[in-house]
Amino acid sequence: MRLRDILTTGFAALFALAGTALAQPAPTSITPDLIAAAKKEGKVVYYTAVDVKVAEQIAKAFEEKYPGIKVQVERSGAERVFQRIGQEYSSKIYNVDTVNSSDAAHFVHWKREGWLAPVVPEDVAKHYAPAYKDPDGMHAAWRITLAPIAYNTKLVTAAEAPKSYADLLDPKWSGKIVKAHPGYSGTILTQTFQVSRDIGWGYFEKLAGQRVMQVQSATDPPNKVVSGERPIMSDGTEYNVLLLKQTGAPIEVVYPAEGTPLVVGPSAVMKNAPNPNAARLFHIWSFTVEAQQKMVDIGALRSAHPGVKEPAGRKPLSEIKLMKDDPAEVDKQSEELKARYTRNFKT
Amino acid sequence: MTAETLATGVGQRVRHRLGRLDLSLPVLVATAIFLALLIGLPVAWLIVYALTNRSGAVTFSNFSTLASDPAFTEPLVTTLILCFSVATAAAVVASPIAWLVSRTDLPGRRTIRALMTASFVTPPFLGAIAWEILAAPNSGILNQMWRGLTGSPDPLFDIYTLPGLIFVIACYTSPYVFVLVANALDRIPADLEDAAGILGASRWRTTITVTIPLVVPAILAGALIAFLQAMTLFGSPAILALPAGFHTVTTKIFSLFQYPPKPQLAAAAALPLLVITVMLLVTQARLLGRRGYTVIGGKAGEPRRLALGRLRIPALILVLCVLSLPLTLPYAALLKASVSSFPGAPLAAEFLTWRHVNFVFIEFSQTRTAFWNTLVLALGTATLGTMLALAISYLTARRAIAGSRFLEFLATAPVAIPGIVLGVGLFLSYTRPPLALYGTLWILLLAFLTIELPVAFQQLRSSFHAVHPELEEASRILGAGRLTTLARITAPLLKSGVVAAWCFIFIGVVRELSAAIMLFTANTKVLSVVIYDLNESGDLGAIAVLGTTMLLITFAVVGFANWISGVGSGVRLRGG
């Protein structure tokens, strides 16, 4: 490390510390005033990358808790949500109140642009580990998603099933793998970053030679596995696999030996939110034990809230070997990763 | 749609006095200015963007970047192969059916015509999704049946391939060929065939040497529309080509808007589509312009039907098999998906569910907004578009004033602008002052109005040609102004044409995706965009429920429009 780099890093750390000390806004709790103000607005627009059926159920729980406030769910892939907000903001269209994305790097970008409002939900201030919240109070990890491997239990036996990313490159899986797209899905962009960092880009070059079926959303590969269209998914969301398994569909998850990509999905309130009070109310509520437990129970997602209990039969996070997330680095490499991916996979 | 544009032969029979107050000049000028802006603005911005770099300096680098990048040239070649194959397939399949329906004693002719109309109402992207359910190589219902029957490990048909894409697009473009050819066959007078018969030709020989050559221009016009559709569709290739790992030009243009957006490159990539379309239209005009096909249009006698004899039933079975491809099979697949608990679930009681229906109508917060926006836009565009097309076709069909030819050109020009290209152009035009329309329904209305205008205009202009000017002259002689005459005499005579144009636009708006995908925002989402979004996350059940509801509403509205106007027997699809 050169002297300049050491100084830069040192200063950055110093500033970050100073920032925490000075700018960390006071935690906000749900007050009758806030509820009344939110009801006056009557609506909150929620841009999210979480599975649409899960998002709508969270919205329904909120609407039941606070009657008179409608949640408008706008679901798309994280990268598409990011593109949409950028496109709308550059035309001075402020539709979005609160946003959840599976690409934590987006929050690095939005924070830099000054688009986020500092709101620290009470639960986040009290219970969340520093790794899961922004020191300036701009965002916090609303959900944690894993991007494992999965297989169709009718078409592949547990013994045959791939155990690692290396196994997926076996010629016997040629034409049998489905995967999602990092240009659409934040989960997959994060996964692509972590896997290429830990085991090298060579994995993707070889995977591209496996005649993979390319879908867009990380929520889709589990569908394709269940329908038998492809017996294996090389990436996709853990929660959709678990949800399908609950309906009796023939699917099983595999946590790869090299480690399972860890996708932190933060939420934030926009500074230009058209319904600022409803946005704050929804945001604060969504981090309560009640909402987080709901997300885990009905959405099969993982929570960063220590008060949430893992349902029986689900492998706890602590028992899974996880890859490390690094949103700042994803923010830097995002364009390059997508370009390389397009070169190798052609779409 | 374009065949008749070019085959105009109405002389300037009507001479008008200009003495009294006549509103047609201001109407003409206002319409011309509106049209010029409507079409000119997006095209102008496209050209500006294609020729500038990010800092606004003039450059050709956008084109050289694209020309040297296989990631763009490959999709261009794929698109050309796709277009030629679709045009050929649609012409080869639809023309014989049109002939069977129009000129033979095939049983159930009327029903078959109506079913062809139904396949026109089906949005191509919905058809593509349904065909995924049917013919995905492993989970596709048809492939599973094939494997079950033959024990073969290989699929019968893989929909995620270029031939698969050609097949699906051809399914939903062949109605255009069918309509044009069937209408042309209807209008061939019997005298010519009788003449051949008197000279000793057999019925079959007459068909081959007289009837078919007379409809060649209609077949060509239909193939041209199929070609243009294949080139400009966005949904079907996005659904079927991307999983297989290849792009067409439209999906490539769309991907250029991913972050960080590259509007300059997208504009440059859009121009080749524009150039190809203009070249095709010019070629067609040259080709048809040289020969005289004036016989089509006159109606001297009832066309004679050829008796098929023993071939009647085999012919019917053949036609029904062809119709099952765009209709029966996809609709059955969608119905199954709407009640299956997970994709590919077997049809057994334990896997049946109302979950998707419940999700779409109760939980999904976009359902209401999307239905409302789609309905408002479809009704609004259909009404405004019909009025506009009526005004233009009156001014041009009656050659009332000098300058009407220019108007005619403007009203037909949007044919040359693919939806996604128009979407890019409108986005570039209306995201800046003075008309910052992006984010409102207005920008979508402008897009749909532009896209649908040519069809409505062609439809109404051919209706105008059928109304004899003498009736109007009588009214004018008796002292009525031109507009009064239009309202009291011409309009009632045009009723069926007007209803048809209105329905055309309505259907077109409901199934439009390629421009909408560029222009929607959270509050201005339409159904096609919602369905496309759901497809990207593989929510087949919800798509199936939304899609079938959307079709039912379209049929209901079209049926109601026909019933209330007393046109009755259903819209006769006429490519015009």
mmCIF file of N, CA and C in Angstrom, chain B residues 2-77:
data_model
loop_
_atom_site.group_PDB
_atom_site.id
_atom_site.type_symbol
_atom_site.label_atom_id
_atom_site.label_comp_id
_atom_site.label_asym_id
_atom_site.label_seq_id
_atom_site.Cartn_x
_atom_site.Cartn_y
_atom_site.Cartn_z
ATOM 1 N N THR B 2 -51.314 -0.868 -46.866
ATOM 2 C CA THR B 2 -50.697 0.136 -47.699
ATOM 3 C C THR B 2 -51.060 -0.053 -49.164
ATOM 4 N N ALA B 3 -51.570 -1.228 -49.491
ATOM 5 C CA ALA B 3 -51.836 -1.515 -50.897
ATOM 6 C C ALA B 3 -52.718 -0.445 -51.505
ATOM 7 N N GLU B 4 -53.695 -0.026 -50.727
ATOM 8 C CA GLU B 4 -54.658 0.888 -51.317
ATOM 9 C C GLU B 4 -54.220 2.343 -51.274
ATOM 10 N N THR B 5 -53.278 2.614 -50.355
ATOM 11 C CA THR B 5 -52.740 3.964 -50.321
ATOM 12 C C THR B 5 -52.236 4.312 -51.688
ATOM 13 N N LEU B 6 -51.632 3.307 -52.259
ATOM 14 C CA LEU B 6 -50.835 3.552 -53.440
ATOM 15 C C LEU B 6 -51.678 3.364 -54.687
ATOM 16 N N ALA B 7 -52.796 2.746 -54.522
ATOM 17 C CA ALA B 7 -53.617 2.463 -55.692
ATOM 18 C C ALA B 7 -54.793 3.426 -55.766
ATOM 19 N N THR B 8 -54.539 4.674 -55.419
ATOM 20 C CA THR B 8 -55.656 5.615 -55.447
ATOM 21 C C THR B 8 -55.901 6.086 -56.865
ATOM 22 N N GLY B 9 -57.136 6.155 -57.201
ATOM 23 C CA GLY B 9 -57.389 6.586 -58.566
ATOM 24 C C GLY B 9 -58.594 7.484 -58.678
ATOM 25 N N VAL B 10 -58.947 8.080 -57.572
ATOM 26 C CA VAL B 10 -60.140 8.913 -57.629
ATOM 27 C C VAL B 10 -59.782 10.263 -58.229
ATOM 28 N N GLY B 11 -60.478 10.637 -59.247
ATOM 29 C CA GLY B 11 -60.191 11.910 -59.896
ATOM 30 C C GLY B 11 -60.777 13.063 -59.127
ATOM 31 N N GLN B 12 -60.405 14.226 -59.513
ATOM 32 C CA GLN B 12 -60.936 15.386 -58.817
ATOM 33 C C GLN B 12 -62.294 15.746 -59.403
ATOM 34 N N ARG B 13 -63.278 15.017 -58.953
ATOM 35 C CA ARG B 13 -64.585 15.179 -59.552
ATOM 36 C C ARG B 13 -65.337 16.340 -58.931
ATOM 37 N N VAL B 14 -64.989 16.562 -57.678
ATOM 38 C CA VAL B 14 -65.789 17.539 -56.971
ATOM 39 C C VAL B 14 -65.139 18.910 -57.068
ATOM 40 N N ARG B 15 -65.834 19.851 -57.602
ATOM 41 C CA ARG B 15 -65.336 21.219 -57.647
ATOM 42 C C ARG B 15 -66.119 22.036 -56.638
ATOM 43 N N HIS B 16 -65.405 22.741 -55.831
ATOM 44 C CA HIS B 16 -66.114 23.406 -54.745
ATOM 45 C C HIS B 16 -66.092 24.896 -54.910
ATOM 46 N N ARG B 17 -67.158 25.474 -54.502
ATOM 47 C CA ARG B 17 -67.198 26.916 -54.482
ATOM 48 C C ARG B 17 -66.544 27.359 -53.185
ATOM 49 N N LEU B 18 -65.816 28.450 -53.251
ATOM 50 C CA LEU B 18 -65.154 28.885 -52.032
ATOM 51 C C LEU B 18 -65.805 30.144 -51.485
ATOM 52 N N GLY B 19 -66.931 30.481 -52.020
ATOM 53 C CA GLY B 19 -67.567 31.716 -51.638
ATOM 54 C C GLY B 19 -68.002 31.764 -50.186
ATOM 55 N N ARG B 20 -68.695 30.718 -49.714
ATOM 56 C CA ARG B 20 -69.250 30.797 -48.380
ATOM 57 C C ARG B 20 -68.233 30.338 -47.343
ATOM 58 N N LEU B 21 -68.580 30.605 -46.134
ATOM 59 C CA LEU B 21 -67.670 30.248 -45.057
ATOM 60 C C LEU B 21 -67.470 28.734 -45.039
ATOM 61 N N ASP B 22 -66.259 28.348 -45.214
ATOM 62 C CA ASP B 22 -65.973 26.923 -45.257
ATOM 63 C C ASP B 22 -64.892 26.607 -44.228
ATOM 64 N N LEU B 23 -65.234 25.708 -43.310
ATOM 65 C CA LEU B 23 -64.302 25.431 -42.220
ATOM 66 C C LEU B 23 -63.217 24.436 -42.617
ATOM 67 N N SER B 24 -63.325 23.876 -43.822
ATOM 68 C CA SER B 24 -62.404 22.774 -44.088
ATOM 69 C C SER B 24 -60.961 23.232 -44.214
ATOM 70 N N LEU B 25 -60.736 24.466 -44.662
ATOM 71 C CA LEU B 25 -59.352 24.907 -44.762
ATOM 72 C C LEU B 25 -58.690 24.999 -43.381
ATOM 73 N N PRO B 26 -59.300 25.726 -42.435
ATOM 74 C CA PRO B 26 -58.680 25.732 -41.100
ATOM 75 C C PRO B 26 -58.545 24.336 -40.496
ATOM 76 N N VAL B 27 -59.531 23.479 -40.728
ATOM 77 C CA VAL B 27 -59.437 22.112 -40.194
ATOM 78 C C VAL B 27 -58.240 21.399 -40.806
ATOM 79 N N LEU B 28 -58.082 21.580 -42.120
ATOM 80 C CA LEU B 28 -56.969 20.930 -42.807
ATOM 81 C C LEU B 28 -55.636 21.424 -42.260
ATOM 82 N N VAL B 29 -55.529 22.740 -42.131
ATOM 83 C CA VAL B 29 -54.261 23.305 -41.669
ATOM 84 C C VAL B 29 -53.962 22.839 -40.245
ATOM 85 N N ALA B 30 -54.988 22.903 -39.385
ATOM 86 C CA ALA B 30 -54.779 22.495 -38.000
ATOM 87 C C ALA B 30 -54.376 21.022 -37.926
ATOM 88 N N THR B 31 -55.078 20.158 -38.681
ATOM 89 C CA THR B 31 -54.760 18.733 -38.666
ATOM 90 C C THR B 31 -53.340 18.496 -39.155
ATOM 91 N N ALA B 32 -52.987 19.217 -40.235
ATOM 92 C CA ALA B 32 -51.652 19.010 -40.803
ATOM 93 C C ALA B 32 -50.578 19.405 -39.801
ATOM 94 N N ILE B 33 -50.771 20.532 -39.129
ATOM 95 C CA ILE B 33 -49.769 20.971 -38.157
ATOM 96 C C ILE B 33 -49.667 19.967 -37.008
ATOM 97 N N PHE B 34 -50.830 19.526 -36.523
ATOM 98 C CA PHE B 34 -50.853 18.573 -35.420
ATOM 99 C C PHE B 34 -50.106 17.291 -35.805
ATOM 100 N N LEU B 35 -50.438 16.768 -36.991
ATOM 101 C CA LEU B 35 -49.804 15.526 -37.439
ATOM 102 C C LEU B 35 -48.305 15.701 -37.617
ATOM 103 N N ALA B 36 -47.927 16.830 -38.207
ATOM 104 C CA ALA B 36 -46.512 17.062 -38.466
ATOM 105 C C ALA B 36 -45.738 17.069 -37.148
ATOM 106 N N LEU B 37 -46.325 17.706 -36.131
ATOM 107 C CA LEU B 37 -45.669 17.738 -34.826
ATOM 108 C C LEU B 37 -45.651 16.354 -34.189
ATOM 109 N N LEU B 38 -46.807 15.699 -34.258
ATOM 110 C CA LEU B 38 -46.965 14.393 -33.627
ATOM 111 C C LEU B 38 -45.897 13.424 -34.119
ATOM 112 N N ILE B 39 -45.693 13.409 -35.433
ATOM 113 C CA ILE B 39 -44.779 12.442 -36.015
ATOM 114 C C ILE B 39 -43.380 13.011 -36.151
ATOM 115 N N GLY B 40 -43.317 14.293 -36.515
ATOM 116 C CA GLY B 40 -42.013 14.892 -36.786
ATOM 117 C C GLY B 40 -41.146 15.040 -35.560
ATOM 118 N N LEU B 41 -41.736 15.426 -34.447
ATOM 119 C CA LEU B 41 -40.948 15.721 -33.250
ATOM 120 C C LEU B 41 -40.129 14.518 -32.769
ATOM 121 N N PRO B 42 -40.791 13.355 -32.540
ATOM 122 C CA PRO B 42 -39.985 12.216 -32.074
ATOM 123 C C PRO B 42 -38.927 11.787 -33.078
ATOM 124 N N VAL B 43 -39.277 11.833 -34.370
ATOM 125 C CA VAL B 43 -38.293 11.403 -35.373
ATOM 126 C C VAL B 43 -37.116 12.374 -35.386
ATOM 127 N N ALA B 44 -37.416 13.675 -35.285
ATOM 128 C CA ALA B 44 -36.346 14.669 -35.286
ATOM 129 C C ALA B 44 -35.403 14.449 -34.102
ATOM 130 N N TRP B 45 -35.979 14.208 -32.914
ATOM 131 C CA TRP B 45 -35.117 13.995 -31.748
ATOM 132 C C TRP B 45 -34.292 12.735 -31.885
ATOM 133 N N LEU B 46 -34.881 11.699 -32.489
ATOM 134 C CA LEU B 46 -34.121 10.468 -32.720
ATOM 135 C C LEU B 46 -32.892 10.762 -33.553
ATOM 136 N N ILE B 47 -33.104 11.530 -34.631
ATOM 137 C CA ILE B 47 -31.989 11.814 -35.533
ATOM 138 C C ILE B 47 -30.944 12.666 -34.810
ATOM 139 N N VAL B 48 -31.409 13.649 -34.051
ATOM 140 C CA VAL B 48 -30.473 14.497 -33.309
ATOM 141 C C VAL B 48 -29.621 13.644 -32.353
ATOM 142 N N TYR B 49 -30.291 12.774 -31.597
ATOM 143 C CA TYR B 49 -29.557 11.954 -30.636
ATOM 144 C C TYR B 49 -28.597 10.997 -31.336
ATOM 145 N N ALA B 50 -29.055 10.413 -32.449
ATOM 146 C CA ALA B 50 -28.212 9.443 -33.134
ATOM 147 C C ALA B 50 -26.940 10.104 -33.652
ATOM 148 N N LEU B 51 -27.018 11.407 -33.912
ATOM 149 C CA LEU B 51 -25.880 12.100 -34.520
ATOM 150 C C LEU B 51 -25.081 12.938 -33.520
ATOM 151 N N THR B 52 -25.344 12.777 -32.226
ATOM 152 C CA THR B 52 -24.567 13.546 -31.265
ATOM 153 C C THR B 52 -23.966 12.614 -30.219
ATOM 154 N N ASN B 53 -22.954 13.098 -29.521
ATOM 155 C CA ASN B 53 -22.414 12.315 -28.412
ATOM 156 C C ASN B 53 -22.962 12.866 -27.099
ATOM 157 N N ARG B 54 -22.451 12.349 -25.996
ATOM 158 C CA ARG B 54 -23.032 12.698 -24.697
ATOM 159 C C ARG B 54 -22.952 14.184 -24.395
ATOM 160 N N SER B 55 -21.911 14.853 -24.917
ATOM 161 C CA SER B 55 -21.801 16.278 -24.620
ATOM 162 C C SER B 55 -22.519 17.123 -25.665
ATOM 163 N N GLY B 56 -23.128 16.468 -26.671
ATOM 164 C CA GLY B 56 -23.946 17.220 -27.623
ATOM 165 C C GLY B 56 -23.232 17.582 -28.915
ATOM 166 N N ALA B 57 -21.966 17.180 -29.087
ATOM 167 C CA ALA B 57 -21.257 17.482 -30.322
ATOM 168 C C ALA B 57 -21.684 16.518 -31.432
ATOM 169 N N VAL B 58 -21.666 17.018 -32.666
ATOM 170 C CA VAL B 58 -22.078 16.191 -33.802
ATOM 171 C C VAL B 58 -21.039 15.111 -34.072
ATOM 172 N N THR B 59 -21.521 13.877 -34.289
ATOM 173 C CA THR B 59 -20.582 12.768 -34.478
ATOM 174 C C THR B 59 -21.269 11.606 -35.191
ATOM 175 N N PHE B 60 -20.448 10.793 -35.858
ATOM 176 C CA PHE B 60 -20.976 9.553 -36.425
ATOM 177 C C PHE B 60 -20.551 8.360 -35.578
ATOM 178 N N SER B 61 -19.952 8.652 -34.432
ATOM 179 C CA SER B 61 -19.350 7.566 -33.659
ATOM 180 C C SER B 61 -20.387 6.568 -33.152
ATOM 181 N N ASN B 62 -21.645 7.024 -32.949
ATOM 182 C CA ASN B 62 -22.664 6.074 -32.496
ATOM 183 C C ASN B 62 -22.844 4.952 -33.506
ATOM 184 N N PHE B 63 -22.860 5.340 -34.787
ATOM 185 C CA PHE B 63 -23.060 4.335 -35.829
ATOM 186 C C PHE B 63 -21.839 3.433 -35.950
ATOM 187 N N SER B 64 -20.631 4.039 -35.866
ATOM 188 C CA SER B 64 -19.437 3.203 -36.022
ATOM 189 C C SER B 64 -19.298 2.265 -34.825
ATOM 190 N N THR B 65 -19.678 2.741 -33.627
ATOM 191 C CA THR B 65 -19.646 1.860 -32.456
ATOM 192 C C THR B 65 -20.528 0.641 -32.698
ATOM 193 N N LEU B 66 -21.747 0.894 -33.191
ATOM 194 C CA LEU B 66 -22.687 -0.201 -33.395
ATOM 195 C C LEU B 66 -22.219 -1.126 -34.511
ATOM 196 N N ALA B 67 -21.753 -0.520 -35.629
ATOM 197 C CA ALA B 67 -21.398 -1.330 -36.788
ATOM 198 C C ALA B 67 -20.224 -2.251 -36.475
ATOM 199 N N SER B 68 -19.356 -1.847 -35.540
ATOM 200 C CA SER B 68 -18.178 -2.672 -35.274
ATOM 201 C C SER B 68 -18.418 -3.623 -34.096
ATOM 202 N N ASP B 69 -19.612 -3.587 -33.517
ATOM 203 C CA ASP B 69 -19.876 -4.403 -32.339
ATOM 204 C C ASP B 69 -20.772 -5.585 -32.690
ATOM 205 N N PRO B 70 -20.227 -6.802 -32.623
ATOM 206 C CA PRO B 70 -21.071 -7.967 -32.954
ATOM 207 C C PRO B 70 -22.292 -8.071 -32.053
ATOM 208 N N ALA B 71 -22.215 -7.484 -30.840
ATOM 209 C CA ALA B 71 -23.378 -7.508 -29.950
ATOM 210 C C ALA B 71 -24.536 -6.724 -30.544
ATOM 211 N N PHE B 72 -24.271 -5.887 -31.558
ATOM 212 C CA PHE B 72 -25.373 -5.230 -32.250
ATOM 213 C C PHE B 72 -25.606 -5.803 -33.648
ATOM 214 N N THR B 73 -24.522 -6.127 -34.371
ATOM 215 C CA THR B 73 -24.710 -6.606 -35.749
ATOM 216 C C THR B 73 -25.368 -7.990 -35.774
ATOM 217 N N GLU B 74 -25.040 -8.837 -34.798
ATOM 218 C CA GLU B 74 -25.680 -10.161 -34.762
ATOM 219 C C GLU B 74 -27.198 -10.058 -34.610
ATOM 220 N N PRO B 75 -27.695 -9.258 -33.647
ATOM 221 C CA PRO B 75 -29.151 -9.111 -33.563
ATOM 222 C C PRO B 75 -29.782 -8.581 -34.845
ATOM 223 N N LEU B 76 -29.055 -7.705 -35.555
ATOM 224 C CA LEU B 76 -29.601 -7.160 -36.803
ATOM 225 C C LEU B 76 -29.802 -8.273 -37.830
ATOM 226 N N VAL B 77 -28.782 -9.147 -37.948
ATOM 227 C CA VAL B 77 -28.894 -10.271 -38.886
ATOM 228 C C VAL B 77 -30.022 -11.205 -38.442
#
